[in-house]
Amino acid sequence: MNLEGGCACRAIRYKLTASPLIVHACHCRDCQRITGSAFVINICIEKKFVEAGPSVPKSFRLAGGSGKHHDVFFCAACGTYLWSRYHGAPGDAVFVRAGTLDSPDAVRPDVHIFTRSKLPWLDLPPEVPAFESFYKIEKVWPAESRERLRNLVGKS
Ligand SMILES: [Zn+2]
Ligand SMILES: [Zn+2]
């Protein structure tokens, strides 16, 4: 899978050098506010598989609903929000915003989360797992991703 993308002004371009661990569609209020939309599509991937440049993104910190911080990274020049780091998430995984891919149709959500704040006019596909809040990783992630997660946690 060749996943490349970047911000609106092209000061930051990135390339994902591995396939996603999992792709979330998050319907929480924070994601709705940050995106100005109904939900965000987040590609969860190890930080080392995100090659980005030439500009370095800026970040700001949100207090997450879980009490864990959430750092949001964006382009200082155009303000496009590119990825997040959730301090409650395992290892050094980052969540890359799939709408910033050159071809956003390259991925689709594996799971919908925080559907308790999903906008009522939006119907989700019945074949994709959906959760009112979060879920248990071992019940949702494919075996290969769980194996990568074990390496990630072991090294951090
Ligand atoms: Zn930019
Ligand atoms: Zn969210």
Coordinates of N, CA and C and ligand atoms in Angstrom, one line a residue:
M1 N 0.8 -1.2 0.0 CA 0.0 0.0 0.0 C 0.9 1.2 0.0
N2 N 0.6 2.1 -0.9 CA 1.4 3.4 -1.0 C 0.5 4.6 -0.6
L3 N 0.7 5.0 0.6 CA -0.2 6.0 1.1 C 0.6 7.3 1.3
E4 N 0.3 8.3 0.5 CA 1.0 9.6 0.6 C -0.1 10.7 0.7
G5 N 0.3 11.8 1.4 CA -0.6 12.9 1.5 C 0.1 14.1 2.0
G6 N -0.6 15.1 2.4 CA 0.0 16.3 2.9 C -1.1 17.4 3.2
C7 N -0.5 18.5 3.6 CA -1.4 19.6 4.0 C -1.8 20.4 2.7
A8 N -2.7 21.4 2.9 CA -3.3 22.1 1.8 C -2.3 23.0 1.1
C9 N -1.2 23.5 1.8 CA -0.3 24.4 1.1 C 1.0 23.6 0.7
R10 N 1.1 22.3 1.0 CA 2.2 21.4 0.6 C 3.5 21.7 1.3
A11 N 3.4 22.5 2.4 CA 4.6 22.7 3.2 C 5.0 21.4 3.9
I12 N 4.0 20.6 4.2 CA 4.2 19.3 4.8 C 3.6 18.2 3.9
R13 N 4.5 17.3 3.5 CA 4.1 16.1 2.7 C 4.5 14.9 3.6
Y14 N 3.7 13.8 3.5 CA 4.1 12.6 4.3 C 3.9 11.4 3.4
K15 N 4.5 10.3 3.9 CA 4.4 9.0 3.3 C 4.3 8.0 4.4
L16 N 3.3 7.1 4.3 CA 3.2 6.0 5.2 C 3.9 4.8 4.6
T17 N 4.9 4.3 5.3 CA 5.7 3.2 4.8 C 5.3 1.8 5.2
A18 N 4.1 1.7 5.9 CA 3.5 0.4 6.2 C 2.0 0.6 6.1
S19 N 1.3 -0.6 6.1 CA -0.1 -0.5 6.0 C -0.7 -0.1 7.4
P20 N -1.9 0.5 7.5 CA -2.4 0.9 8.8 C -2.6 -0.3 9.7
L21 N -2.4 0.0 11.0 CA -2.7 -1.0 12.0 C -4.2 -1.2 12.0
I22 N -4.9 -0.1 12.0 CA -6.4 -0.1 12.0 C -6.8 1.3 11.5
V23 N -8.0 1.3 10.9 CA -8.6 2.6 10.5 C -9.8 2.9 11.3
H24 N -9.8 4.0 12.0 CA -11.0 4.4 12.9 C -11.8 5.5 12.2
A25 N -13.1 5.4 12.3 CA -13.9 6.6 12.0 C -14.4 7.0 13.4
C26 N -14.0 8.2 13.9 CA -14.3 8.6 15.2 C -15.4 9.7 15.2
H27 N -16.4 9.4 15.9 CA -17.6 10.3 15.9 C -17.6 11.1 17.2
C28 N -16.5 11.2 17.9 CA -16.6 12.0 19.2 C -16.6 13.5 19.0
R29 N -17.0 14.2 20.0 CA -17.2 15.7 19.8 C -15.9 16.4 19.5
D30 N -14.8 15.9 20.1 CA -13.5 16.6 19.8 C -13.2 16.4 18.3
C31 N -13.4 15.2 17.8 CA -13.0 15.0 16.3 C -14.0 15.8 15.5
Q32 N -15.3 15.9 15.9 CA -16.2 16.7 15.1 C -15.8 18.2 15.1
R33 N -15.3 18.7 16.2 CA -14.9 20.1 16.3 C -13.7 20.4 15.5
I34 N -12.7 19.5 15.7 CA -11.4 19.7 15.0 C -11.5 19.7 13.5
T35 N -12.4 18.8 13.0 CA -12.5 18.6 11.6 C -13.6 19.5 11.0
G36 N -14.5 20.0 11.9 CA -15.6 20.8 11.4 C -16.6 19.9 10.6
S37 N -16.6 18.6 10.9 CA -17.4 17.7 10.1 C -18.0 16.7 11.0
A38 N -18.6 15.7 10.4 CA -19.4 14.7 11.1 C -18.5 13.7 11.9
F39 N -17.4 13.4 11.3 CA -16.4 12.4 12.0 C -15.1 12.6 11.4
V40 N -14.1 12.0 12.0 CA -12.7 12.0 11.4 C -12.4 10.5 11.0
I41 N -11.6 10.4 10.0 CA -11.1 9.1 9.6 C -9.6 9.1 10.0
N42 N -9.3 8.2 10.9 CA -7.9 8.2 11.5 C -7.2 6.9 11.1
I43 N -6.0 7.0 10.5 CA -5.2 5.8 10.2 C -4.3 5.6 11.4
C44 N -4.4 4.5 12.1 CA -3.5 4.3 13.3 C -2.3 3.5 12.7
I45 N -1.1 4.1 13.0 CA 0.1 3.5 12.5 C 1.3 3.9 13.4
E46 N 2.3 3.0 13.5 CA 3.5 3.3 14.3 C 4.1 4.6 13.7
K47 N 4.6 5.5 14.7 CA 5.2 6.7 14.3 C 6.4 6.6 13.3
K48 N 7.2 5.5 13.5 CA 8.3 5.3 12.6 C 8.0 5.0 11.2
F49 N 6.7 4.7 10.9 CA 6.3 4.5 9.5 C 5.7 5.7 8.9
V50 N 5.8 6.9 9.6 CA 5.3 8.1 9.0 C 6.5 9.0 8.7
E51 N 6.8 9.1 7.4 CA 7.9 10.0 7.0 C 7.3 11.3 6.5
A52 N 7.8 12.4 7.2 CA 7.1 13.7 6.9 C 8.2 14.8 6.7
G53 N 7.9 15.8 5.9 CA 8.7 16.9 5.7 C 8.2 17.8 4.6
P54 N 8.9 18.9 4.2 CA 10.1 19.4 4.9 C 9.7 20.2 6.1
S55 N 8.6 20.8 6.2 CA 8.2 21.6 7.4 C 7.9 20.7 8.5
V56 N 8.1 21.1 9.7 CA 7.7 20.4 10.9 C 6.4 20.9 11.4
P57 N 5.4 20.0 11.7 CA 4.1 20.4 12.1 C 4.1 21.0 13.5
K58 N 3.2 22.0 13.7 CA 3.0 22.5 15.1 C 2.0 21.6 15.8
S59 N 1.9 21.8 17.1 CA 0.9 21.0 17.8 C 0.2 21.8 18.9
F60 N -0.9 21.4 19.3 CA -1.6 21.9 20.5 C -2.1 20.7 21.2
R61 N -2.4 20.9 22.5 CA -2.8 19.8 23.4 C -4.2 20.0 23.9
L62 N -5.0 18.9 23.7 CA -6.3 18.9 24.2 C -6.4 17.9 25.4
A63 N -7.2 18.2 26.4 CA -7.4 17.3 27.4 C -8.4 16.3 26.9
G64 N -8.0 15.0 26.8 CA -8.9 14.0 26.3 C -10.0 13.7 27.3
G65 N -11.1 13.1 26.8 CA -12.2 12.7 27.6 C -11.8 11.7 28.7
S66 N -10.8 10.9 28.3 CA -10.4 9.8 29.2 C -9.5 10.3 30.3
G67 N -9.1 11.7 30.3 CA -8.2 12.2 31.2 C -6.8 12.2 30.7
K68 N -6.6 11.5 29.5 CA -5.3 11.4 28.9 C -5.2 12.5 27.8
H69 N -4.0 13.1 27.7 CA -3.8 14.1 26.7 C -3.9 13.7 25.3
H70 N -4.2 14.6 24.4 CA -4.3 14.3 23.0 C -3.6 15.5 22.3
D71 N -2.5 15.2 21.6 CA -1.8 16.3 20.9 C -2.2 16.2 19.5
V72 N -2.5 17.4 18.9 CA -3.0 17.5 17.6 C -1.9 18.2 16.8
F73 N -1.5 17.6 15.7 CA -0.4 18.2 14.8 C -1.0 18.8 13.6
F74 N -0.5 20.0 13.2 CA -1.1 20.7 12.1 C 0.0 21.5 11.4
C75 N -0.2 21.9 10.2 CA 0.7 22.8 9.4 C 0.6 24.2 9.9
A76 N 1.8 24.8 10.3 CA 1.8 26.1 10.8 C 1.4 27.1 9.7
A77 N 1.6 26.8 8.5 CA 1.3 27.8 7.4 C -0.2 27.8 7.0
C78 N -0.8 26.6 6.9 CA -2.1 26.6 6.3 C -3.1 26.0 7.3
G79 N -2.7 25.5 8.5 CA -3.6 25.0 9.5 C -4.2 23.7 9.3
T80 N -3.9 23.0 8.2 CA -4.4 21.6 8.0 C -4.0 20.7 9.1
Y81 N -4.9 20.0 9.7 CA -4.6 19.1 10.8 C -4.3 17.7 10.2
L82 N -3.1 17.3 10.5 CA -2.5 16.1 9.8 C -2.6 14.8 10.6
W83 N -2.3 14.9 11.9 CA -2.3 13.6 12.7 C -2.4 14.0 14.2
S84 N -2.7 13.0 15.0 CA -2.9 13.1 16.4 C -2.1 12.1 17.1
R85 N -1.7 12.4 18.3 CA -1.1 11.4 19.2 C -1.9 11.4 20.5
Y86 N -2.5 10.2 20.8 CA -3.3 10.1 22.0 C -2.4 9.4 23.0
H87 N -2.3 10.1 24.2 CA -1.5 9.5 25.2 C -2.0 8.3 25.9
G88 N -3.3 8.1 25.6 CA -4.0 6.8 26.1 C -3.7 5.7 25.2
A89 N -3.2 6.0 23.9 CA -3.1 4.9 22.9 C -1.7 4.2 23.2
P90 N -1.7 2.9 22.8 CA -0.5 2.1 23.1 C 0.8 2.6 22.3
G91 N 1.9 2.4 22.9 CA 3.2 2.7 22.2 C 3.3 4.1 21.7
D92 N 3.9 4.2 20.5 CA 4.1 5.6 19.9 C 3.2 5.7 18.7
A93 N 2.1 5.0 18.6 CA 1.2 5.0 17.5 C 0.7 6.5 17.3
V94 N 0.6 6.9 16.0 CA -0.1 8.1 15.7 C -1.3 7.8 14.9
F95 N -2.2 8.8 14.8 CA -3.5 8.7 14.1 C -3.5 9.7 13.0
V96 N -3.2 9.3 11.7 CA -3.1 10.2 10.6 C -4.5 10.4 10.0
R97 N -4.8 11.6 9.7 CA -6.1 12.0 9.2 C -6.2 11.6 7.7
A98 N -7.1 10.6 7.5 CA -7.1 10.0 6.1 C -7.6 11.0 5.1
G99 N -8.3 12.0 5.5 CA -8.8 13.0 4.5 C -7.6 13.8 3.9
T100 N -6.4 13.7 4.5 CA -5.3 14.4 3.9 C -4.5 13.6 3.0
L101 N -4.9 12.3 2.7 CA -4.2 11.5 1.7 C -4.5 12.1 0.3
D102 N -3.5 11.8 -0.6 CA -3.8 12.2 -2.0 C -4.9 11.4 -2.5
S103 N -5.1 10.2 -2.1 CA -6.2 9.3 -2.5 C -6.9 8.8 -1.2
P104 N -7.8 9.6 -0.7 CA -8.5 9.2 0.5 C -9.3 7.9 0.4
D105 N -9.6 7.6 -0.9 CA -10.4 6.3 -1.1 C -9.5 5.1 -0.9
A106 N -8.2 5.3 -0.7 CA -7.3 4.1 -0.5 C -7.6 3.4 0.8
V107 N -8.2 4.0 1.8 CA -8.6 3.3 3.0 C -10.1 3.5 3.3
R108 N -10.6 2.6 4.1 CA -11.9 2.7 4.6 C -12.0 2.3 6.1
P109 N -12.9 2.9 6.9 CA -12.9 2.6 8.3 C -13.1 1.1 8.6
D110 N -12.3 0.6 9.4 CA -12.4 -0.8 9.9 C -13.5 -0.9 11.0
V111 N -13.6 0.3 11.7 CA -14.4 0.3 12.9 C -14.9 1.8 13.1
H112 N -16.1 1.9 13.6 CA -16.7 3.2 14.0 C -16.7 3.3 15.5
I113 N -16.1 4.4 16.0 CA -16.1 4.6 17.5 C -16.8 5.9 17.9
F114 N -17.1 5.9 19.2 CA -17.8 7.0 19.8 C -19.1 7.3 19.1
T115 N -19.8 6.3 18.7 CA -21.1 6.5 17.9 C -22.2 7.1 18.8
R116 N -21.9 7.2 20.1 CA -22.9 7.8 21.0 C -23.1 9.3 20.6
S117 N -22.1 9.9 20.0 CA -22.3 11.3 19.5 C -22.3 11.4 18.0
K118 N -22.6 10.3 17.3 CA -22.7 10.3 15.9 C -23.9 11.2 15.5
L119 N -23.8 11.9 14.4 CA -24.9 12.8 14.0 C -26.0 11.9 13.5
P120 N -27.3 12.3 13.9 CA -28.4 11.4 13.7 C -28.8 11.1 12.2
W121 N -28.4 12.0 11.3 CA -28.7 11.8 9.9 C -27.8 10.9 9.2
L122 N -26.7 10.5 9.9 CA -25.7 9.6 9.2 C -26.0 8.1 9.5
D123 N -26.2 7.3 8.5 CA -26.3 5.9 8.7 C -25.0 5.2 8.4
L124 N -24.6 4.3 9.3 CA -23.4 3.6 9.2 C -23.6 2.3 8.4
P125 N -22.6 1.8 7.7 CA -22.8 0.5 7.0 C -22.9 -0.6 8.0
P126 N -23.9 -1.5 7.9 CA -24.2 -2.5 8.9 C -23.1 -3.5 9.1
E127 N -22.2 -3.7 8.0 CA -21.2 -4.8 8.1 C -20.0 -4.3 8.8
V128 N -19.9 -3.0 9.2 CA -18.6 -2.5 9.8 C -18.9 -2.4 11.3
P129 N -18.0 -2.9 12.2 CA -18.3 -2.8 13.6 C -18.4 -1.4 14.1
A130 N -19.3 -1.2 15.0 CA -19.5 0.2 15.6 C -19.6 0.1 17.1
F131 N -19.1 1.1 17.8 CA -19.1 1.1 19.3 C -19.5 2.4 19.8
E132 N -20.3 2.4 20.8 CA -20.8 3.6 21.5 C -19.6 4.5 22.0
S133 N -18.6 3.8 22.5 CA -17.4 4.5 22.9 C -16.2 3.8 22.3
F134 N -15.2 3.3 23.2 CA -14.1 2.6 22.6 C -14.4 1.1 22.6
Y135 N -13.4 0.3 22.3 CA -13.6 -1.2 22.2 C -12.3 -1.9 22.7
K136 N -12.4 -3.2 22.8 CA -11.2 -4.0 23.2 C -10.4 -4.3 21.9
I137 N -9.1 -3.9 21.9 CA -8.3 -4.2 20.8 C -8.3 -5.6 20.3
E138 N -8.2 -6.5 21.3 CA -8.0 -8.0 21.0 C -9.3 -8.5 20.3
K139 N -10.4 -7.8 20.4 CA -11.6 -8.3 19.7 C -11.8 -7.7 18.3
V140 N -11.1 -6.6 18.0 CA -11.3 -5.9 16.7 C -10.2 -6.0 15.8
W141 N -8.9 -5.9 16.3 CA -7.8 -5.8 15.4 C -7.5 -7.1 14.8
P142 N -7.0 -7.1 13.5 CA -6.5 -8.4 12.9 C -5.3 -8.8 13.6
A143 N -5.0 -10.2 13.5 CA -3.9 -10.8 14.2 C -2.6 -10.1 13.9
E144 N -2.4 -9.7 12.6 CA -1.1 -9.1 12.2 C -0.9 -7.8 12.9
S145 N -1.9 -7.0 13.1 CA -1.8 -5.7 13.7 C -1.6 -5.9 15.2
R146 N -2.2 -6.9 15.8 CA -2.0 -7.2 17.2 C -0.5 -7.6 17.5
E147 N 0.1 -8.3 16.5 CA 1.5 -8.7 16.6 C 2.4 -7.4 16.5
R148 N 2.1 -6.5 15.6 CA 2.8 -5.3 15.5 C 2.7 -4.5 16.8
L149 N 1.5 -4.5 17.3 CA 1.2 -3.7 18.6 C 2.1 -4.3 19.7
R150 N 2.2 -5.6 19.8 CA 3.1 -6.2 20.8 C 4.5 -5.7 20.7
N151 N 5.0 -5.6 19.5 CA 6.4 -5.1 19.3 C 6.5 -3.6 19.7
L152 N 5.5 -2.9 19.4 CA 5.4 -1.5 19.7 C 5.5 -1.2 21.2
V153 N 4.6 -1.9 21.9 CA 4.6 -1.7 23.3 C 5.8 -2.2 24.0
G154 N 6.4 -3.3 23.5 CA 7.6 -3.9 24.1 C 8.8 -2.9 24.0
K155 N 8.8 -2.1 22.9 CA 10.0 -1.3 22.7 C 9.8 0.1 23.3
S156 N 8.7 0.5 23.8 CA 8.5 1.9 24.2 C 8.5 1.9 25.8
Ligands
ZN1 ZN 0.3 23.6 5.0
ZN2 ZN -12.6 11.3 18.3

